[in-house]
Tab-separated table of C-alpha atoms in Angstrom:
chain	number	residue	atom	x	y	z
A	1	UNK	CA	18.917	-10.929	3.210
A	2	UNK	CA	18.413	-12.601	0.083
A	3	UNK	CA	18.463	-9.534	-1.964
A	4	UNK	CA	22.286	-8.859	-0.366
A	5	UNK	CA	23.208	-11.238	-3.342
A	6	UNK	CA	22.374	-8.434	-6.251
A	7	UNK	CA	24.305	-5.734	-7.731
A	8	UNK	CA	22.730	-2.462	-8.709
A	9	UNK	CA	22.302	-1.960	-12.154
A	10	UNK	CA	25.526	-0.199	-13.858
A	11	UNK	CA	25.652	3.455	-13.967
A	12	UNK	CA	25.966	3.636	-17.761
A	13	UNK	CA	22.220	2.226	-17.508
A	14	UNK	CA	20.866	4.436	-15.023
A	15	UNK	CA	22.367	7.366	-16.951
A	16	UNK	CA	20.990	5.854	-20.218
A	17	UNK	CA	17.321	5.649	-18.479
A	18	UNK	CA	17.606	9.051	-17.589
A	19	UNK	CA	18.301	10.216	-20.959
A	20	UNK	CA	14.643	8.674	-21.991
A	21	UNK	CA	11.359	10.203	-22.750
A	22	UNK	CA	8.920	9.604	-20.505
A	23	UNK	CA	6.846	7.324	-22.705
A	24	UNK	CA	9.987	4.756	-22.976
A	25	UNK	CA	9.566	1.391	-21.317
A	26	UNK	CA	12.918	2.364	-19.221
A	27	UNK	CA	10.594	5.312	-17.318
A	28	UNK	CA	8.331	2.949	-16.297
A	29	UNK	CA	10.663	0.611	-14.545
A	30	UNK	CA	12.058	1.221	-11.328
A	31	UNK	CA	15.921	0.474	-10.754
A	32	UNK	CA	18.054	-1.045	-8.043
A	33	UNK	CA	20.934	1.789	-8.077
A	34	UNK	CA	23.889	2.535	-5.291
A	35	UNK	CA	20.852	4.804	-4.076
A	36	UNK	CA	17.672	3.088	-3.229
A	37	UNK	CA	16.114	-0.792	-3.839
A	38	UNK	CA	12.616	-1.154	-5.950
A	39	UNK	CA	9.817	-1.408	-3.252
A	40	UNK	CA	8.648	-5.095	-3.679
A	41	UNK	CA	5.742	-4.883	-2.663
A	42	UNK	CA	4.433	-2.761	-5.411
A	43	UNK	CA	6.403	-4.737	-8.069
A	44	UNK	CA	4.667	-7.586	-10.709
A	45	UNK	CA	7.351	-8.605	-12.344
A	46	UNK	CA	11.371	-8.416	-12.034
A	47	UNK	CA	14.550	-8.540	-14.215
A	48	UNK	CA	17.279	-10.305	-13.120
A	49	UNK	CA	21.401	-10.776	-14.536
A	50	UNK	CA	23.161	-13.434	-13.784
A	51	UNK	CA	26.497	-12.611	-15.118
A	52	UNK	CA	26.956	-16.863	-14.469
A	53	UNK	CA	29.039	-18.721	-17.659
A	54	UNK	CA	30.894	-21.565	-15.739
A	55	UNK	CA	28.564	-23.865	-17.473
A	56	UNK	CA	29.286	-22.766	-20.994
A	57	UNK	CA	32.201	-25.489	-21.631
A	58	UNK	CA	35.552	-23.637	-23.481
A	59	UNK	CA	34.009	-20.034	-22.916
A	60	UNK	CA	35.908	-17.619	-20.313
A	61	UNK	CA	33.749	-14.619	-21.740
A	62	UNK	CA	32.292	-12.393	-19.262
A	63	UNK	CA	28.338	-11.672	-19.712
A	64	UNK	CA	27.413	-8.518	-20.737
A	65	UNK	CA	23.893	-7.597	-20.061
A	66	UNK	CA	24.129	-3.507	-20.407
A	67	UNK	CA	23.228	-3.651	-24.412
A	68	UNK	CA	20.380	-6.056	-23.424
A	69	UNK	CA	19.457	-3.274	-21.358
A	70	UNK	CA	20.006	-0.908	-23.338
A	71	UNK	CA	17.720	-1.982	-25.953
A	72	UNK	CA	14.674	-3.071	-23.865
A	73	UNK	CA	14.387	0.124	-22.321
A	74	UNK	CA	14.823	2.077	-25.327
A	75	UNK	CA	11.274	0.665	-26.567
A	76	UNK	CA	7.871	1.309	-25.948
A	77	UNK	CA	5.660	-0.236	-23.556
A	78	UNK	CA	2.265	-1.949	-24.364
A	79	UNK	CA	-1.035	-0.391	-22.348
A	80	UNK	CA	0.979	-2.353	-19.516
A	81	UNK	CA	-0.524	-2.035	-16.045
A	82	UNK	CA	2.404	-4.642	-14.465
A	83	UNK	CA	4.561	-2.556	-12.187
A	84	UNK	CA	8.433	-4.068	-13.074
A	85	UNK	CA	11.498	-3.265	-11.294
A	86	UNK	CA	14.979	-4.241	-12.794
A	87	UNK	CA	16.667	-5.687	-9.665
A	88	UNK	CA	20.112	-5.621	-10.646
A	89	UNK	CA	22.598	-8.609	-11.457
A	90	UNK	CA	23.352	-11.439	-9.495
A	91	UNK	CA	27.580	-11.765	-9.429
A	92	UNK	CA	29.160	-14.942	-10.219
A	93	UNK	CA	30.178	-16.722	-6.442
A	94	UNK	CA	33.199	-18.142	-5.968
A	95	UNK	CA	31.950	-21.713	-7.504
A	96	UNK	CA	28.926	-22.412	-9.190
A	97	UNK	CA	27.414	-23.767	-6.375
A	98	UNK	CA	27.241	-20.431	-4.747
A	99	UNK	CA	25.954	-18.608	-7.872
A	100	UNK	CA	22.905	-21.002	-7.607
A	101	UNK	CA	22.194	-20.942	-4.018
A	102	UNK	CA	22.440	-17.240	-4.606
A	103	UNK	CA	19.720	-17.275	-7.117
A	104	UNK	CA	17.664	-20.240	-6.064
A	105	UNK	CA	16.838	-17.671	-2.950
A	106	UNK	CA	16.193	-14.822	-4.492
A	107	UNK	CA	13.887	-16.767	-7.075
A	108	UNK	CA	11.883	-18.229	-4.034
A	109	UNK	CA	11.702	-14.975	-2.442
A	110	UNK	CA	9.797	-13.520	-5.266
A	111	UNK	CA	7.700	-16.363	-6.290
A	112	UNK	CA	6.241	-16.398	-2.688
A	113	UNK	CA	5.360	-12.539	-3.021
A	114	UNK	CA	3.630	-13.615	-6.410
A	115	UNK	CA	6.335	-11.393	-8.611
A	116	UNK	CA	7.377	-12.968	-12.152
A	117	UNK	CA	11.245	-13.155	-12.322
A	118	UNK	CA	12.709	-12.785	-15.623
A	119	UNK	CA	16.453	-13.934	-15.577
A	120	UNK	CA	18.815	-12.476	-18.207
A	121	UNK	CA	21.625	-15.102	-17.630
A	122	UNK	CA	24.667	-16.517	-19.142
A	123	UNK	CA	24.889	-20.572	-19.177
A	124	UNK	CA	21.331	-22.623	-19.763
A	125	UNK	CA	22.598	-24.294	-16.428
A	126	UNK	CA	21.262	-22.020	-14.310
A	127	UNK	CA	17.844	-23.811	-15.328
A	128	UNK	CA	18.691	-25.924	-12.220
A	129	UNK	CA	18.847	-22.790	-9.404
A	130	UNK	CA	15.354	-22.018	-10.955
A	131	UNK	CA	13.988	-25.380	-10.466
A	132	UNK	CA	15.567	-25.674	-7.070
A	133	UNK	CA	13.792	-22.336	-6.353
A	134	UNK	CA	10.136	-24.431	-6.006
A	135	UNK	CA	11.771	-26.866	-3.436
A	136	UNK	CA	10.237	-25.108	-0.251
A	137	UNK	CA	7.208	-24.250	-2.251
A	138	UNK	CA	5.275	-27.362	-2.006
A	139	UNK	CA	4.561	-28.275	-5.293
A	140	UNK	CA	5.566	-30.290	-8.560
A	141	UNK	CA	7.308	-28.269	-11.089
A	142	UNK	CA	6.922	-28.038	-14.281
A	143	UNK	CA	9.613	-27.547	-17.395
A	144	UNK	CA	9.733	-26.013	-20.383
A	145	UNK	CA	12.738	-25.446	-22.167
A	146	UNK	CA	12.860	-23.732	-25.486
A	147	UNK	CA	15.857	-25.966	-27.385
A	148	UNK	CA	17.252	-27.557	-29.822
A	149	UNK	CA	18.882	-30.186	-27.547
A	150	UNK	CA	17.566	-32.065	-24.476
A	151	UNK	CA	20.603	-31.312	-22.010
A	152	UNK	CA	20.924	-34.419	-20.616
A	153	UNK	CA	24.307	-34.871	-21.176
A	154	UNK	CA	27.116	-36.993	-19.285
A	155	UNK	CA	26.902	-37.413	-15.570
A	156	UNK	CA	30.035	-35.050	-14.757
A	157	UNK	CA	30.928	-33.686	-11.438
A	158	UNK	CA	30.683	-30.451	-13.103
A	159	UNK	CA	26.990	-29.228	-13.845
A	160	UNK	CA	26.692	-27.341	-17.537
A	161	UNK	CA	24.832	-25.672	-20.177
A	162	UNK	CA	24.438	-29.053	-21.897
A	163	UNK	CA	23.690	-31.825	-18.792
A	164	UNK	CA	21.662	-29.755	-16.431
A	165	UNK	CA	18.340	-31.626	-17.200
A	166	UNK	CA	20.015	-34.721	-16.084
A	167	UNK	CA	21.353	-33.466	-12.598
A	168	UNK	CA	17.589	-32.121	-12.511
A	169	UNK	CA	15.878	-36.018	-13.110
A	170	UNK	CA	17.943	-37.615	-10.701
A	171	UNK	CA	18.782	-35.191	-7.703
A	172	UNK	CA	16.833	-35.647	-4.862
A	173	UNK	CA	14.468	-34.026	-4.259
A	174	UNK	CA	12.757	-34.875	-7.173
A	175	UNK	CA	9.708	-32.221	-7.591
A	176	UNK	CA	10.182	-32.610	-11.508
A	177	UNK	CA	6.302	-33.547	-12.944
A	178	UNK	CA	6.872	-32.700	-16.259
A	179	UNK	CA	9.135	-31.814	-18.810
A	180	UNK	CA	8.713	-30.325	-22.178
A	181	UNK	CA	11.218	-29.444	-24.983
A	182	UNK	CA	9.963	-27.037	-27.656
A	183	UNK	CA	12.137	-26.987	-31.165
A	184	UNK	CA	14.199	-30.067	-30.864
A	185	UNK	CA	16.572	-30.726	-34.088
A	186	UNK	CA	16.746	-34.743	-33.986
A	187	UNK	CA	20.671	-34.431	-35.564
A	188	UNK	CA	21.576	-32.824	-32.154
A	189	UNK	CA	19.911	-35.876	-30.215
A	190	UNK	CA	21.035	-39.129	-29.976
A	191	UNK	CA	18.090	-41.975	-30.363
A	192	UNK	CA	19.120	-42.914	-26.807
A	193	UNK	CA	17.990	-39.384	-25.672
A	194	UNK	CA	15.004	-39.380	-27.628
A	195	UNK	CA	14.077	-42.919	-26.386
A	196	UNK	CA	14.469	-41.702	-22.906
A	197	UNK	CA	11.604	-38.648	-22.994
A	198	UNK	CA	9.415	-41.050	-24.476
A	199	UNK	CA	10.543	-43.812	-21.239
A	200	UNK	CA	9.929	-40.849	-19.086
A	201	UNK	CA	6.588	-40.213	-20.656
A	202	UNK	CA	8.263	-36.329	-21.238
A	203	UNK	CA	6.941	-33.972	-24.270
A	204	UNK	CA	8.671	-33.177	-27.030
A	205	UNK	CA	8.031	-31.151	-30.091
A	206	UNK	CA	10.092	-31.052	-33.178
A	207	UNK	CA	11.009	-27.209	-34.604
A	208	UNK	CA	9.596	-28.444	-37.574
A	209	UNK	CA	6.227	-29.230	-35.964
A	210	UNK	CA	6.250	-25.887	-33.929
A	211	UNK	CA	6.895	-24.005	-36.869
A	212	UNK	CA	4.265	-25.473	-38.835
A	213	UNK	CA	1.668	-24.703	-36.468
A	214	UNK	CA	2.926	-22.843	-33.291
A	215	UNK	CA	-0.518	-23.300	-31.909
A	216	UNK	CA	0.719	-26.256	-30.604
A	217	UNK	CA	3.021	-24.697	-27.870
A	218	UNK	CA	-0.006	-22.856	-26.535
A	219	UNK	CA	-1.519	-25.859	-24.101
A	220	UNK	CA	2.133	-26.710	-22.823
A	221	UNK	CA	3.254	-23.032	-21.714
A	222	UNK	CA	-0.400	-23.335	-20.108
A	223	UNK	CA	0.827	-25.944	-17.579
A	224	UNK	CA	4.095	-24.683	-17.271
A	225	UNK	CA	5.523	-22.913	-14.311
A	226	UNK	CA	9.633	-22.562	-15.262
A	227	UNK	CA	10.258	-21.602	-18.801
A	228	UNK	CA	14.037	-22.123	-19.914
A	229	UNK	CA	14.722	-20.373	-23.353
A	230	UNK	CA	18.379	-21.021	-25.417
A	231	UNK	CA	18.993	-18.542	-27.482
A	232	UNK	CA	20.981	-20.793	-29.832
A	233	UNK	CA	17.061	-22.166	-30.618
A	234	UNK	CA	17.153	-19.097	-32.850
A	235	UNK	CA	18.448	-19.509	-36.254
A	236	UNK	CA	21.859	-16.943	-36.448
A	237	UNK	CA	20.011	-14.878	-39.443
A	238	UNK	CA	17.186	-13.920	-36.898
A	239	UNK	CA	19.404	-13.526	-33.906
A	240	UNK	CA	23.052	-12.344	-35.721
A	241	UNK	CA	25.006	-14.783	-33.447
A	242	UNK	CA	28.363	-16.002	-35.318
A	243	UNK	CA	29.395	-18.243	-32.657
A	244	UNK	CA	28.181	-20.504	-32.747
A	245	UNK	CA	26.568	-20.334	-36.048
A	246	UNK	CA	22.864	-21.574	-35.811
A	247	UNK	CA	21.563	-22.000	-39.710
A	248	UNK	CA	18.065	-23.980	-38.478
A	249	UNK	CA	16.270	-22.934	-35.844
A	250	UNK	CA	13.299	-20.449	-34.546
A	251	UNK	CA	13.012	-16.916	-36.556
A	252	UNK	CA	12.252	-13.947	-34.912
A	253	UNK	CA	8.929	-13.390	-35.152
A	254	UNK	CA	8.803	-17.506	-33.584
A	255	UNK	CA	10.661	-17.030	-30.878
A	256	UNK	CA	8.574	-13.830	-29.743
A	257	UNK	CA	5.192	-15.935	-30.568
A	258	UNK	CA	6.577	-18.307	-28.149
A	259	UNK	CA	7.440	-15.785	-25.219
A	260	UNK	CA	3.948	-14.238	-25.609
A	261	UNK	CA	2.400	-17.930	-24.995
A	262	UNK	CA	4.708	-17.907	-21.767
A	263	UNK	CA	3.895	-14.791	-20.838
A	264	UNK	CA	0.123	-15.122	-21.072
A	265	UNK	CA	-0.071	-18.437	-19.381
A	266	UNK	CA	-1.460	-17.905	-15.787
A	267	UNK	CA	0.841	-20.875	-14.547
A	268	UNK	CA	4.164	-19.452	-15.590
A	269	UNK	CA	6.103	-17.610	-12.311
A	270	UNK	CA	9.515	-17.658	-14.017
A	271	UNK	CA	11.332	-17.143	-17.553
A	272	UNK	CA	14.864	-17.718	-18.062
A	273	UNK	CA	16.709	-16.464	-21.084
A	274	UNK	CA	20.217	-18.047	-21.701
A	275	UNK	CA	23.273	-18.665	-23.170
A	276	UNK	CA	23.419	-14.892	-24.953
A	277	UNK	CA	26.644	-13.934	-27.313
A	278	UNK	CA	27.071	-10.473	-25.835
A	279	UNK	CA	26.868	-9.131	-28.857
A	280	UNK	CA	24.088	-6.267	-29.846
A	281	UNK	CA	22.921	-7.643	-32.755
A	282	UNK	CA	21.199	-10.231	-30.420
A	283	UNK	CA	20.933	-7.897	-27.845
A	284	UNK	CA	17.929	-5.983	-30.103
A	285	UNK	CA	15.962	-9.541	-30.378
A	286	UNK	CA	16.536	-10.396	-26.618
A	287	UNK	CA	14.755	-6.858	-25.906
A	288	UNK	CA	12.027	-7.716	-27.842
A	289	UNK	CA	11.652	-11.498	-26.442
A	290	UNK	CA	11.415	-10.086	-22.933
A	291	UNK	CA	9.194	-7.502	-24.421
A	292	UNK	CA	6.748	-9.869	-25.810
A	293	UNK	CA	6.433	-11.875	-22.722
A	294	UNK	CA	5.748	-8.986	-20.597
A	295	UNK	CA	2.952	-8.615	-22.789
A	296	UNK	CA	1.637	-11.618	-22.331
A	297	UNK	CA	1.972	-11.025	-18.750
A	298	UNK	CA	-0.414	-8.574	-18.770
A	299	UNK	CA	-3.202	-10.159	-20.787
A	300	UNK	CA	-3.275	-13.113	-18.260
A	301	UNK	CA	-6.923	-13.585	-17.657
A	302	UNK	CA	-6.733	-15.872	-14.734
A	303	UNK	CA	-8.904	-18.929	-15.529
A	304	UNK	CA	-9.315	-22.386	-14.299
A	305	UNK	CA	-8.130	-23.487	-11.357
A	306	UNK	CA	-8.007	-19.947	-10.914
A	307	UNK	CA	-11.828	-19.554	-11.562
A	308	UNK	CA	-14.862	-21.646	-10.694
A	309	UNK	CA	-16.053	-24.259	-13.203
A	310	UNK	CA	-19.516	-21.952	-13.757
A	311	UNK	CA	-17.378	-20.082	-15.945
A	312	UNK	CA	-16.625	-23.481	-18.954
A	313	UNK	CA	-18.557	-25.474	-20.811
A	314	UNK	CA	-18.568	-29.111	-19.844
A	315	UNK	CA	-18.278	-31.553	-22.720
A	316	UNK	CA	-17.936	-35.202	-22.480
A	317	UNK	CA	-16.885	-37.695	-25.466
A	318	UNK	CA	-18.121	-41.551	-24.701
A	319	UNK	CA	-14.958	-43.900	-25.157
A	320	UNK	CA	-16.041	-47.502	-24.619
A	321	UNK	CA	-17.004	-47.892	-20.840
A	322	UNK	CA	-15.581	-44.472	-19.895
A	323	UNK	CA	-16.405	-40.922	-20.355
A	324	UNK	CA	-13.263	-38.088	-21.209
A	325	UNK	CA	-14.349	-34.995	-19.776
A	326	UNK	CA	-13.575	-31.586	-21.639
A	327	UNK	CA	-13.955	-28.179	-20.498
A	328	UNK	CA	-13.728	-24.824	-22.201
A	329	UNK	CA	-13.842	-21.269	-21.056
A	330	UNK	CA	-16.237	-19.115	-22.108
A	331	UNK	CA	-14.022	-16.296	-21.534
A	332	UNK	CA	-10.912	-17.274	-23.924
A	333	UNK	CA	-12.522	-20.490	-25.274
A	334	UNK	CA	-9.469	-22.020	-24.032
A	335	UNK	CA	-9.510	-26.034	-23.453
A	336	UNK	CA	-8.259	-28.511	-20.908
A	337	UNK	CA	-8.827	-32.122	-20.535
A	338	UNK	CA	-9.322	-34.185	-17.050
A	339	UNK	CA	-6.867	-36.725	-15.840
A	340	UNK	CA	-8.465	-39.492	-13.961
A	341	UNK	CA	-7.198	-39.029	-10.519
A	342	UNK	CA	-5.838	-41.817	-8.516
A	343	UNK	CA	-5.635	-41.844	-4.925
A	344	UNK	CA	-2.259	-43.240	-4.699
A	345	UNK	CA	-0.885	-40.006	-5.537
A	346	UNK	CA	0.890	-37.878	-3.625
A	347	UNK	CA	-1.287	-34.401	-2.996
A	348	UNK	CA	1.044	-32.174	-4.237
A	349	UNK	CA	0.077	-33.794	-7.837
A	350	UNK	CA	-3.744	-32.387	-7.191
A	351	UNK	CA	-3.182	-29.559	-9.252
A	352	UNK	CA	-2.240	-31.687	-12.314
A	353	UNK	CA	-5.902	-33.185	-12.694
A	354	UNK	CA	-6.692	-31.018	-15.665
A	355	UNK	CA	-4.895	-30.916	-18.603
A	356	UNK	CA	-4.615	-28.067	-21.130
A	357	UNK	CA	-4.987	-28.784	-24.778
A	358	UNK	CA	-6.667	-27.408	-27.921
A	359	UNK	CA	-9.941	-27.641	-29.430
A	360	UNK	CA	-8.105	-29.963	-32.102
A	361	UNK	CA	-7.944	-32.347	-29.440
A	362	UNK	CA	-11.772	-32.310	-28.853
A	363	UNK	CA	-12.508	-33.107	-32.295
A	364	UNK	CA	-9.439	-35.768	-32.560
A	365	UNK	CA	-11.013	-37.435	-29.153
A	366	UNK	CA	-14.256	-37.362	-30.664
A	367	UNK	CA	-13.248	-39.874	-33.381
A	368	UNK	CA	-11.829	-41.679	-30.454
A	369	UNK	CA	-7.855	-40.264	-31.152
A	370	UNK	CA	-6.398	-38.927	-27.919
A	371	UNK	CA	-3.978	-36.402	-27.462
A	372	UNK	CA	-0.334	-37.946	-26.579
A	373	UNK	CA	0.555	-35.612	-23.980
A	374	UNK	CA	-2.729	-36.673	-22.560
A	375	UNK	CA	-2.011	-40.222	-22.415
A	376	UNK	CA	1.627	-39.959	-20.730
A	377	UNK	CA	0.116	-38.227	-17.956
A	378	UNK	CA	-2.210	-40.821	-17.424
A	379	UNK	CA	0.894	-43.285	-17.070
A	380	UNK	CA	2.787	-41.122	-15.629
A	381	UNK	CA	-0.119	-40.915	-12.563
A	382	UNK	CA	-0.909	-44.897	-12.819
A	383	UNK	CA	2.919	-44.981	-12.033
């Protein structure tokens, strides 16, 4: 019933697939058209519209997804073995409201049958539908958001582009664990924002300090399960967006880094991609994000809690009358880092016991330095 919410996929696409080779990417996905509906079952990961722009304050323009389209399919796929299945679009309800209650349930849908939504929407505020997605799900969610603003916002009737994240902190339920924002620009954020992730004991990272060393995004898309991506993160010489104009922000070869580390995380079970210009200048980049992240998809290599802890070294650094326990995998020589557990916590925290991080971290807790991330969550579990 859920899936009565989705429009097949135009017919200028379905005639455009059929114009392919064989060896194009749009051959080796399987369309929702007037004819037939993808068999789920058989499907890894799905591609969503959302032709949703309510929450884009002052902008009546309809989404356009077709050169987005267009352009993914016209590439080449990886050594992929993920079956994918372009669902169709999800049409704009009659008030917001409907248009995420009409997502939210398709989203849960999948992510119960294990299948990897990829959303190709128009306002960052669908973010929220996503999030509400986990509700029934059991579990603590959570958030990364590739920005250059936090979205909190004012607290208007209205939800948008720019205040979901606060209608997502204080709406009950609250199943928010974590948030992280990758690529901040601190002239976009007041202090008082700023202030309040660090209250919050949320992550942030600078764009400065990601694009330094984008190694440092790796251990946070590792404990992620939503990833929300605005495309105005990307500076408008890497993207060709004109409106608005971004000068700073993530090239192109960043921003794909970034959806491979989402991709390739085993936690991640859905990526959003918003706030597009419908133009196909960006349309080419898009492609290639979505591309890059499929990738990752398939070099997921399923690893702790996944796996048993046979498979990692156990390392543990002496810190005054307590021990901090490492682990690393001897597979990907990935590392994560236990969290004291507490038993005043509710169970569906469990999960959050381990900690990714980097081998950096190791050698900084060795000299008795301790990664920040590490210590929120330990007040953020006393709490």
């Amino acid at each position: 019933m859920e899936f009565d919410f989705l429009e097949p996929v135009s017919q200028e696409i379905t005639d455009f697939v059929n114009e392919l080779s064989s060896q194009h990417l749009g051959k080796k996905v399987v369309l929702h058209t007037e004819i037939e509906f993808p068999n789920l079952e058989q499907t890894k990961i799905a591609i969503i519209g959302v032709l949703e722009n309510r929450g884009s304050i002052g902008s009546n323009e309809r989404v356009q997804l077709d050169f987005i389209r267009q352009e993914l399919y016209a590439l080449y796929p990886g050594n992929w073995e993920s079956s994918i299945a372009d669902l169709g679009d999800v049409l704009p309800g009659n008030s917001q409201d409907d248009t995420f209650f009409a997502l939210k349930s398709i989203v849960t849908v999948l992510i119960k049958k294990k299948i990897i939504p990829i959303i190709l929407g128009g306002s960052q505020d669908l973010t929220y539908a996503l999030y509400r997605a986990y509700d029934n799900l059991e579990q603590m969610v959570n958030l990364v958001s590739i920005d250059s603003k936090f979205d909190f916002g004012k607290q208007e009737a209205a939800i948008t582009q720019d205040s979901y994240l606060s209608k997502i902190i204080v709406e009950e339920p609250n199943n928010l664990f974590n948030y992280c924002n990758i690529g901040y620009q601190t002239y976009f954020n007041s202090q008082e924002e700023i202030d309040l992730i660090e209250k919050l004991y949320f992550d942030a990272y600078r764009l400065g300090e990601i694009c330094n060393n984008i190694m440092l995004s790796e251990p946070v898309f590792r404990d992620a399960d939503v990833v929300s991506l605005d495309l105005t993160s990307v500076k408008s010489s890497d993207s060709g967006r004109k409106n608005p104009f971004v000068p700073n922000g993530f090239n192109g070869k960043e921003i794909c880094a970034l959806a491979r580390y989402a991709g390739i995380s085993d936690k991640v079970s859905c990526l959003g991609i918003f706030n597009q210009s419908n133009t196909k200048e960006e349309a080419v980049l898009i492609a290639q994000i979505v591309w890059y992240f499929i990738e990752g998809v398939h070099f997921r290599s399923n690893e702790y809690p996944f796996g048993t802890k046979k498979d990692y070294i156990k390392y543990i650094v002496t810190y005054e009358e307590d021990e901090i326990i490492f682990y690393k995998s001897n597979k990907t020589e990935r590392w994560w880092i236990e969290i004291p557990f507490f038993t005043n916590l509710n169970n569906k925290l469990k999960k959050n016991t381990l900690l990714p991080c980097s081998h950096e971290d190791y050698l900084a807790a060795c000299n008795h330095e301790f990664p920040e991330r590490w210590w929120k969550a330990q007040r953020k579990n006393s709490v």
